Amino acid sequence: MARVYRVDKEAPDPAAISRAAEVIRMGGLVAFPTETVYGLGADALNPSAVERVFRVKGRPPDNPLIIHIASFEDLYSVAEELDWRAEKLAKRFWPGPLTLVVKRSARVPDATVAGLDTAAVRMPRHNVALRLIEAAGRPIAAPSANKSGKPSPTLATHVIQDLGDEIDLILDAGPTDIGVESTVIDLTSEKPAILRPGGVSREEIEAAIGEVEVHPSALGLLLHGGEAPRSPGMKYRHYAPTARLIVVEGELEVVRSAVAGLADLLMSRGIRVGVLSSDGYRYRANVVRDLGSRSNPLEAARQLFKSLREMDDEGVDVIVAEGWQEEKGIGLALKNRLRKASGGAVLSAEWLLRGLKTSPSGVYMEVMGT
Ligand code: AMP
Ligand code: MG
């Protein structure tokens, strides 16, 4: 079992940081908080440490890691040919939840970037993360500290559940602030493209560097046959609870009727149902978790992964979730995470309501895949 050090978020105990840094330098694995989610850190320049990250997470070897740095000089040591956009974004949003995909330097081992000629780099805005990177004296490669495919950890207990037996040390600084991962933007193409929406919004990025593309996968749509994934992570199911997750999208009032109807139908067939609600709307279900007011998407983002994990802990078979359609700000990330967590099980509320009236067993079969 990993040692767990409880540390203060603003002023972590230097002794705890220095032990954790020593683990990193020796090639070990340390889970640590960032402002987005908990990361699983390894020396980014040590291929065997990085390979161990892939092993314990069960991460596909072609899905590269984000390199976390604590100073602007570090950017120049892991990246090359940085243009004005990279510099502008780094100056404007670092430390913070924005990851830049740039051309990598020869210093970065193949294992860290899965053999690509680019690297994803970010400077996190969390004192524990920054102090750890500084003390280790090298960049730290860190994916989210969960088993591959599961919801990302926003609490140290989530890390313990998924990886406690397989890693060396966990720095616990309480819940993370943002609750969803960083925005990933590719700056190696003519027109910058958001590969994954996250803690920095499209609007904020466009205010800094002008128009950017949003890759279709960033909307949470599944990639179809011929389309090349620009970020290897796009190919894989992500953020998924153990329970089957169904996302219901449409106009909010219709969504609510459809979610309530579907929950009733499933419970009447003996299925244990969890509902992911908002605005405190009162559903009848075995378990209900509420993301809070729709006018506060930041709070909803903070609660999302924890709520999914809690419903798994409660042993539900199916989670029916109200979709998130508002793309403003962090809304785009919420929509993306929910859609991806469902593995594409996104239903139109209107279709669902019609089906519940005309053919409940058809709906049941569609939802339960039988
Ligand atoms: P995670 O490690 O869970 O935070 O996910 C990191 C995300 O960044 C994944 O979707 C990766 O595929 C993506 N990523 C990392 N490195 C690169 C890169 N060089 N080019 C494109 N995407 C990358
Ligand atoms: Mg992840």
Short mmCIF file of C-alpha atoms and ligand atoms in Angstrom, two decimals:
data_model
loop_
_atom_site.label_atom_id
_atom_site.label_comp_id
_atom_site.label_asym_id
_atom_site.label_seq_id
_atom_site.Cartn_x
_atom_site.Cartn_y
_atom_site.Cartn_z
CA MET A 1 0.00 0.00 0.00
CA ALA A 2 1.26 3.48 -0.90
CA ARG A 3 2.29 5.82 1.91
CA VAL A 4 -0.21 8.69 2.14
CA TYR A 5 0.96 12.12 3.27
CA ARG A 6 -1.71 14.65 4.10
CA VAL A 7 -0.39 18.07 3.10
CA ASP A 8 -1.65 21.63 3.26
CA LYS A 9 -2.81 22.85 -0.12
CA GLU A 10 -1.25 26.29 0.11
CA ALA A 11 1.84 25.55 2.21
CA PRO A 12 2.72 21.84 1.99
CA ASP A 13 5.19 20.49 4.54
CA PRO A 14 8.63 20.68 2.86
CA ALA A 15 9.61 17.34 4.42
CA ALA A 16 6.69 15.56 2.73
CA ILE A 17 7.48 17.25 -0.58
CA SER A 18 11.13 16.33 -0.36
CA ARG A 19 10.33 12.65 0.32
CA ALA A 20 7.93 12.58 -2.59
CA ALA A 21 10.54 14.24 -4.83
CA GLU A 22 13.06 11.62 -3.78
CA VAL A 23 10.62 8.87 -4.86
CA ILE A 24 10.29 10.56 -8.26
CA ARG A 25 14.07 10.87 -8.65
CA MET A 26 14.47 7.17 -7.80
CA GLY A 27 12.07 6.24 -10.59
CA GLY A 28 9.03 5.70 -8.34
CA LEU A 29 5.41 6.80 -8.73
CA VAL A 30 3.79 9.60 -6.73
CA ALA A 31 0.13 10.62 -6.98
CA PHE A 32 -0.28 14.33 -6.37
CA PRO A 33 -3.03 16.93 -6.58
CA THR A 34 -3.26 19.51 -9.34
CA GLU A 35 -6.00 22.12 -9.72
CA THR A 36 -7.78 19.86 -12.24
CA VAL A 37 -7.62 16.24 -10.94
CA TYR A 38 -5.04 14.08 -9.13
CA GLY A 39 -2.11 13.07 -11.34
CA LEU A 40 0.07 9.97 -11.26
CA GLY A 41 3.59 11.35 -11.51
CA ALA A 42 6.85 9.86 -12.73
CA ASP A 43 10.16 11.34 -13.84
CA ALA A 44 9.31 12.40 -17.41
CA LEU A 45 12.91 11.80 -18.50
CA ASN A 46 13.14 8.25 -17.11
CA PRO A 47 11.69 5.71 -19.58
CA SER A 48 11.34 2.86 -17.10
CA ALA A 49 9.51 5.06 -14.56
CA VAL A 50 7.19 6.21 -17.32
CA GLU A 51 6.61 2.64 -18.49
CA ARG A 52 5.51 1.76 -14.98
CA VAL A 53 2.86 4.51 -15.16
CA PHE A 54 1.41 2.84 -18.25
CA ARG A 55 1.48 -0.57 -16.55
CA VAL A 56 -0.22 0.35 -13.30
CA LYS A 57 -2.90 2.42 -15.04
CA GLY A 58 -3.50 -0.19 -17.70
CA ARG A 59 -3.06 2.64 -20.19
CA PRO A 60 -2.73 1.81 -23.89
CA PRO A 61 0.96 2.33 -24.76
CA ASP A 62 0.14 4.61 -27.70
CA ASN A 63 -1.53 7.24 -25.49
CA PRO A 64 1.15 9.79 -24.50
CA LEU A 65 1.45 11.53 -21.14
CA ILE A 66 1.28 15.21 -20.30
CA ILE A 67 4.60 16.62 -19.10
CA HIS A 68 4.19 18.87 -16.06
CA ILE A 69 6.67 21.68 -15.49
CA ALA A 70 7.22 24.35 -12.85
CA SER A 71 9.07 27.06 -14.78
CA PHE A 72 9.09 28.62 -18.21
CA GLU A 73 12.68 27.46 -18.78
CA ASP A 74 11.43 23.88 -18.49
CA LEU A 75 9.21 24.52 -21.50
CA TYR A 76 12.25 25.32 -23.61
CA SER A 77 13.98 22.16 -22.41
CA VAL A 78 11.20 19.77 -23.48
CA ALA A 79 9.90 21.66 -26.54
CA GLU A 80 11.27 23.12 -29.74
CA GLU A 81 10.23 25.60 -32.43
CA LEU A 82 7.75 27.38 -30.19
CA ASP A 83 5.81 30.02 -32.09
CA TRP A 84 4.13 33.18 -30.79
CA ARG A 85 0.90 31.33 -30.01
CA ALA A 86 2.60 28.91 -27.63
CA GLU A 87 4.37 31.74 -25.86
CA LYS A 88 1.26 33.87 -25.64
CA LEU A 89 -0.90 31.02 -24.28
CA ALA A 90 1.76 29.97 -21.77
CA LYS A 91 2.17 33.54 -20.52
CA ARG A 92 -1.55 34.12 -20.33
CA PHE A 93 -2.75 30.83 -18.78
CA TRP A 94 0.17 29.29 -16.88
CA PRO A 95 0.23 28.18 -14.23
CA GLY A 96 -3.23 26.80 -15.09
CA PRO A 97 -5.39 24.12 -16.73
CA LEU A 98 -4.13 24.47 -20.30
CA THR A 99 -1.94 21.85 -22.01
CA LEU A 100 0.02 22.82 -25.12
CA VAL A 101 0.87 20.24 -27.76
CA VAL A 102 4.17 21.39 -29.28
CA LYS A 103 7.15 19.92 -31.09
CA ARG A 104 9.20 17.93 -28.59
CA SER A 105 12.91 18.16 -27.93
CA ALA A 106 15.30 15.22 -28.15
CA ARG A 107 15.57 15.25 -24.38
CA VAL A 108 12.11 13.71 -24.00
CA PRO A 109 12.17 9.90 -24.17
CA ASP A 110 9.93 8.06 -26.62
CA ALA A 111 8.08 6.28 -23.82
CA THR A 112 6.71 9.59 -22.44
CA VAL A 113 5.28 10.77 -25.76
CA ALA A 114 4.43 7.30 -27.11
CA GLY A 115 6.90 7.76 -29.94
CA LEU A 116 5.32 10.97 -31.30
CA ASP A 117 7.39 13.95 -32.42
CA THR A 118 5.21 16.22 -30.31
CA ALA A 119 4.80 16.63 -26.57
CA ALA A 120 1.92 17.84 -24.41
CA VAL A 121 3.17 20.29 -21.75
CA ARG A 122 1.51 22.11 -18.88
CA MET A 123 2.38 24.13 -15.78
CA PRO A 124 -0.22 23.29 -13.12
CA ARG A 125 -1.64 25.89 -10.73
CA HIS A 126 -1.36 24.00 -7.47
CA ASN A 127 1.28 24.62 -4.85
CA VAL A 128 1.73 20.93 -4.07
CA ALA A 129 2.31 20.10 -7.74
CA LEU A 130 4.67 23.04 -8.30
CA ARG A 131 6.72 22.38 -5.16
CA LEU A 132 6.99 18.69 -6.08
CA ILE A 133 8.21 19.38 -9.62
CA GLU A 134 10.74 21.94 -8.33
CA ALA A 135 12.01 19.60 -5.62
CA ALA A 136 12.32 16.70 -8.06
CA GLY A 137 14.39 19.00 -10.28
CA ARG A 138 12.93 17.59 -13.47
CA PRO A 139 9.67 17.60 -15.42
CA ILE A 140 7.05 15.12 -14.20
CA ALA A 141 4.95 13.08 -16.61
CA ALA A 142 1.50 12.62 -15.16
CA PRO A 143 -1.75 11.25 -16.50
CA SER A 144 -4.78 11.23 -14.24
CA ALA A 145 -4.25 8.91 -11.26
CA ASN A 146 -7.04 6.44 -12.05
CA LYS A 147 -7.23 3.07 -13.75
CA SER A 148 -7.44 3.70 -17.47
CA GLY A 149 -11.04 4.29 -18.58
CA LYS A 150 -12.41 5.13 -15.11
CA PRO A 151 -13.59 8.55 -13.90
CA SER A 152 -10.66 10.77 -12.97
CA PRO A 153 -9.81 11.16 -9.27
CA THR A 154 -10.77 14.41 -7.57
CA LEU A 155 -10.01 13.08 -4.07
CA ALA A 156 -7.07 11.09 -2.70
CA THR A 157 -9.50 8.31 -1.73
CA HIS A 158 -10.28 7.82 -5.43
CA VAL A 159 -6.57 7.29 -6.07
CA ILE A 160 -6.33 4.82 -3.19
CA GLN A 161 -9.30 2.86 -4.56
CA ASP A 162 -7.84 2.57 -8.05
CA LEU A 163 -4.07 2.44 -7.50
CA GLY A 164 -3.32 2.35 -3.77
CA ASP A 165 -1.60 -1.03 -3.92
CA GLU A 166 0.50 -0.31 -6.98
CA ILE A 167 2.15 3.05 -6.40
CA ASP A 168 4.67 4.37 -3.90
CA LEU A 169 3.27 7.54 -2.41
CA ILE A 170 0.17 9.73 -2.42
CA LEU A 171 0.13 13.43 -1.53
CA ASP A 172 -3.36 14.20 -0.24
CA ALA A 173 -4.34 17.88 -0.26
CA GLY A 174 -8.11 17.42 -0.27
CA PRO A 175 -10.54 17.88 -3.16
CA THR A 176 -9.30 19.40 -6.42
CA ASP A 177 -10.66 22.80 -7.47
CA ILE A 178 -11.70 22.32 -11.07
CA GLY A 179 -12.65 18.65 -11.15
CA VAL A 180 -12.16 18.04 -14.88
CA GLU A 181 -8.87 17.81 -16.75
CA SER A 182 -6.93 20.52 -18.55
CA THR A 183 -7.84 21.80 -21.99
CA VAL A 184 -5.50 20.27 -24.60
CA ILE A 185 -4.70 22.47 -27.59
CA ASP A 186 -2.62 21.37 -30.56
CA LEU A 187 -0.32 24.14 -31.79
CA THR A 188 1.56 22.06 -34.34
CA SER A 189 -0.97 22.61 -37.13
CA GLU A 190 -1.69 25.69 -39.24
CA LYS A 191 -4.82 26.42 -37.23
CA PRO A 192 -4.72 25.58 -33.51
CA ALA A 193 -7.21 22.91 -32.50
CA ILE A 194 -8.75 22.05 -29.16
CA LEU A 195 -8.31 18.29 -28.82
CA ARG A 196 -9.88 18.07 -25.38
CA PRO A 197 -12.00 20.78 -23.73
CA GLY A 198 -11.20 21.44 -20.08
CA GLY A 199 -10.42 24.01 -17.43
CA VAL A 200 -9.61 26.88 -19.84
CA SER A 201 -12.51 27.73 -22.15
CA ARG A 202 -12.50 28.09 -25.91
CA GLU A 203 -13.65 31.71 -25.48
CA GLU A 204 -10.66 32.55 -23.26
CA ILE A 205 -8.24 30.95 -25.73
CA GLU A 206 -9.77 32.76 -28.70
CA ALA A 207 -9.53 36.06 -26.86
CA ALA A 208 -5.79 35.45 -26.61
CA ILE A 209 -4.83 34.04 -30.05
CA GLY A 210 -7.87 34.33 -32.31
CA GLU A 211 -10.01 31.63 -33.81
CA VAL A 212 -9.32 27.99 -33.01
CA GLU A 213 -10.86 24.77 -34.25
CA VAL A 214 -12.64 22.37 -31.97
CA HIS A 215 -11.92 18.80 -32.97
CA PRO A 216 -15.14 16.75 -33.37
CA SER A 217 -13.97 14.42 -30.62
CA ALA A 218 -13.78 17.37 -28.24
CA LEU A 219 -17.56 17.51 -28.46
CA GLY A 220 -17.60 13.95 -27.24
CA LEU A 221 -18.77 12.56 -30.56
CA LEU A 222 -17.29 9.19 -31.32
CA LEU A 223 -14.79 9.02 -34.13
CA HIS A 224 -15.99 7.28 -37.22
CA GLY A 225 -13.94 4.80 -39.22
CA GLY A 226 -11.82 6.94 -41.52
CA GLU A 227 -11.10 9.88 -39.23
CA ALA A 228 -7.56 9.92 -37.85
CA PRO A 229 -7.41 10.63 -34.12
CA ARG A 230 -5.18 13.69 -33.61
CA SER A 231 -4.82 12.91 -29.98
CA PRO A 232 -4.28 9.24 -29.30
CA GLY A 233 -6.55 9.45 -26.26
CA MET A 234 -9.53 10.14 -28.53
CA LYS A 235 -9.81 6.51 -29.52
CA TYR A 236 -10.45 5.17 -26.08
CA ARG A 237 -13.43 5.02 -23.75
CA HIS A 238 -12.81 7.39 -20.89
CA TYR A 239 -14.13 8.58 -17.57
CA ALA A 240 -16.60 5.68 -17.42
CA PRO A 241 -18.21 4.40 -14.25
CA THR A 242 -18.71 0.65 -13.81
CA ALA A 243 -22.47 1.12 -14.12
CA ARG A 244 -23.91 1.55 -17.60
CA LEU A 245 -24.27 5.32 -18.18
CA ILE A 246 -27.06 6.72 -20.35
CA VAL A 247 -26.98 10.42 -21.20
CA VAL A 248 -30.26 12.08 -22.17
CA GLU A 249 -29.99 15.25 -24.25
CA GLY A 250 -32.47 17.83 -25.45
CA GLU A 251 -34.50 20.69 -24.10
CA LEU A 252 -34.23 20.68 -20.31
CA GLU A 253 -37.93 20.14 -19.53
CA VAL A 254 -38.16 17.30 -22.01
CA VAL A 255 -34.93 15.82 -20.66
CA ARG A 256 -36.38 15.80 -17.16
CA SER A 257 -39.57 13.99 -18.21
CA ALA A 258 -37.56 11.50 -20.23
CA VAL A 259 -35.05 10.82 -17.44
CA ALA A 260 -37.85 10.35 -14.91
CA GLY A 261 -39.71 8.03 -17.30
CA LEU A 262 -36.64 5.95 -18.06
CA ALA A 263 -35.71 5.65 -14.38
CA ASP A 264 -39.26 4.44 -13.59
CA LEU A 265 -39.19 1.92 -16.42
CA LEU A 266 -35.83 0.48 -15.38
CA MET A 267 -36.77 0.26 -11.70
CA SER A 268 -40.02 -1.47 -12.60
CA ARG A 269 -37.87 -4.17 -14.22
CA GLY A 270 -35.80 -4.64 -11.08
CA ILE A 271 -32.79 -2.61 -12.15
CA ARG A 272 -30.98 -0.50 -9.57
CA VAL A 273 -30.97 3.03 -10.99
CA GLY A 274 -28.92 6.11 -10.23
CA VAL A 275 -29.90 9.51 -11.63
CA LEU A 276 -27.47 12.36 -12.18
CA SER A 277 -29.58 15.49 -11.78
CA SER A 278 -29.16 19.25 -11.57
CA ASP A 279 -30.92 22.19 -9.92
CA GLY A 280 -31.99 19.84 -7.13
CA TYR A 281 -34.72 18.44 -9.38
CA ARG A 282 -36.50 15.64 -7.51
CA TYR A 283 -36.30 12.30 -9.25
CA ARG A 284 -37.52 8.94 -8.02
CA ALA A 285 -34.55 6.55 -8.22
CA ASN A 286 -32.48 4.24 -6.04
CA VAL A 287 -29.73 6.84 -5.83
CA VAL A 288 -29.72 10.49 -6.92
CA ARG A 289 -26.67 12.73 -7.17
CA ASP A 290 -27.11 16.38 -8.01
CA LEU A 291 -24.54 18.53 -9.82
CA GLY A 292 -26.00 21.71 -8.37
CA SER A 293 -27.37 24.73 -10.19
CA ARG A 294 -27.10 24.78 -13.98
CA SER A 295 -26.14 28.41 -13.67
CA ASN A 296 -22.97 27.28 -11.87
CA PRO A 297 -21.21 24.93 -14.30
CA LEU A 298 -17.93 25.30 -12.39
CA GLU A 299 -19.52 23.60 -9.40
CA ALA A 300 -21.06 20.93 -11.65
CA ALA A 301 -17.60 20.18 -13.07
CA ARG A 302 -16.20 19.89 -9.56
CA GLN A 303 -18.87 17.32 -8.63
CA LEU A 304 -19.06 15.25 -11.83
CA PHE A 305 -16.45 12.48 -11.41
CA LYS A 306 -17.06 12.17 -7.68
CA SER A 307 -20.79 11.73 -8.30
CA LEU A 308 -20.17 8.98 -10.86
CA ARG A 309 -17.85 7.17 -8.46
CA GLU A 310 -20.33 7.51 -5.60
CA MET A 311 -23.07 5.92 -7.65
CA ASP A 312 -20.76 3.00 -8.41
CA ASP A 313 -20.05 2.70 -4.69
CA GLU A 314 -23.82 2.50 -4.14
CA GLY A 315 -23.95 -0.43 -6.54
CA VAL A 316 -26.30 0.96 -9.17
CA ASP A 317 -26.63 -0.98 -12.44
CA VAL A 318 -27.53 1.97 -14.62
CA ILE A 319 -26.94 5.70 -14.28
CA VAL A 320 -29.32 7.96 -16.19
CA ALA A 321 -27.82 11.44 -16.55
CA GLU A 322 -29.28 14.73 -17.68
CA GLY A 323 -27.06 15.82 -20.56
CA TRP A 324 -25.14 19.09 -20.52
CA GLN A 325 -25.85 21.15 -23.61
CA GLU A 326 -24.60 24.61 -22.75
CA GLU A 327 -21.16 24.84 -24.36
CA LYS A 328 -20.10 28.15 -22.84
CA GLY A 329 -17.08 28.19 -20.52
CA ILE A 330 -16.48 24.88 -18.85
CA GLY A 331 -19.82 23.62 -20.25
CA LEU A 332 -18.06 22.19 -23.31
CA ALA A 333 -15.88 20.05 -21.04
CA LEU A 334 -18.90 18.84 -19.06
CA LYS A 335 -20.70 17.85 -22.25
CA ASN A 336 -17.58 16.06 -23.52
CA ARG A 337 -16.96 14.13 -20.29
CA LEU A 338 -20.57 13.00 -19.95
CA ARG A 339 -20.80 11.86 -23.56
CA LYS A 340 -17.48 10.03 -23.44
CA ALA A 341 -18.25 8.43 -20.07
CA SER A 342 -21.38 6.97 -21.65
CA GLY A 343 -19.32 5.34 -24.41
CA GLY A 344 -21.70 6.90 -26.94
CA ALA A 345 -24.97 5.99 -25.17
CA VAL A 346 -26.45 9.43 -25.78
CA LEU A 347 -30.22 9.43 -26.30
CA SER A 348 -32.48 12.17 -27.54
CA ALA A 349 -35.01 13.11 -24.88
CA GLU A 350 -37.78 13.44 -27.47
CA TRP A 351 -37.08 10.04 -28.94
CA LEU A 352 -37.02 8.55 -25.47
CA LEU A 353 -40.33 10.13 -24.40
CA ARG A 354 -42.03 8.93 -27.58
CA GLY A 355 -40.62 5.45 -27.09
CA LEU A 356 -41.66 5.32 -23.44
CA LYS A 357 -45.24 5.99 -24.58
CA THR A 358 -45.39 3.70 -27.61
CA SER A 359 -42.95 0.89 -26.87
CA PRO A 360 -41.43 0.69 -23.40
CA SER A 361 -39.95 -2.74 -24.08
CA GLY A 362 -38.26 -1.36 -27.21
CA VAL A 363 -36.71 1.38 -25.08
CA TYR A 364 -35.71 -1.18 -22.47
CA MET A 365 -33.99 -3.32 -25.07
CA GLU A 366 -32.22 -0.35 -26.62
CA VAL A 367 -30.97 0.88 -23.24
CA MET A 368 -29.95 -2.48 -21.81
CA GLY A 369 -28.50 -3.68 -25.11
CA THR A 370 -30.42 -6.98 -25.03
P1 AMP B 1 -4.55 12.32 -19.31
O1 AMP B 1 -3.21 11.71 -19.26
O2 AMP B 1 -5.62 11.39 -18.83
O3 AMP B 1 -4.60 13.66 -18.67
O4 AMP B 1 -4.80 12.58 -20.85
C1 AMP B 1 -3.85 13.31 -21.60
C2 AMP B 1 -4.45 13.64 -22.94
O5 AMP B 1 -3.51 14.39 -23.71
C3 AMP B 1 -4.77 12.38 -23.72
O6 AMP B 1 -6.00 12.57 -24.39
C4 AMP B 1 -3.61 12.30 -24.69
O7 AMP B 1 -3.94 11.58 -25.86
C5 AMP B 1 -3.32 13.77 -24.96
N1 AMP B 1 -1.95 13.96 -25.44
C6 AMP B 1 -0.82 13.76 -24.73
N2 AMP B 1 0.27 13.99 -25.51
C7 AMP B 1 -0.19 14.34 -26.73
C8 AMP B 1 0.42 14.70 -27.97
N3 AMP B 1 1.75 14.74 -28.10
N4 AMP B 1 -0.36 14.98 -29.03
C9 AMP B 1 -1.71 14.95 -28.90
N5 AMP B 1 -2.35 14.63 -27.76
C10 AMP B 1 -1.61 14.32 -26.68
MG MG B 2 -7.06 10.45 -17.82
#
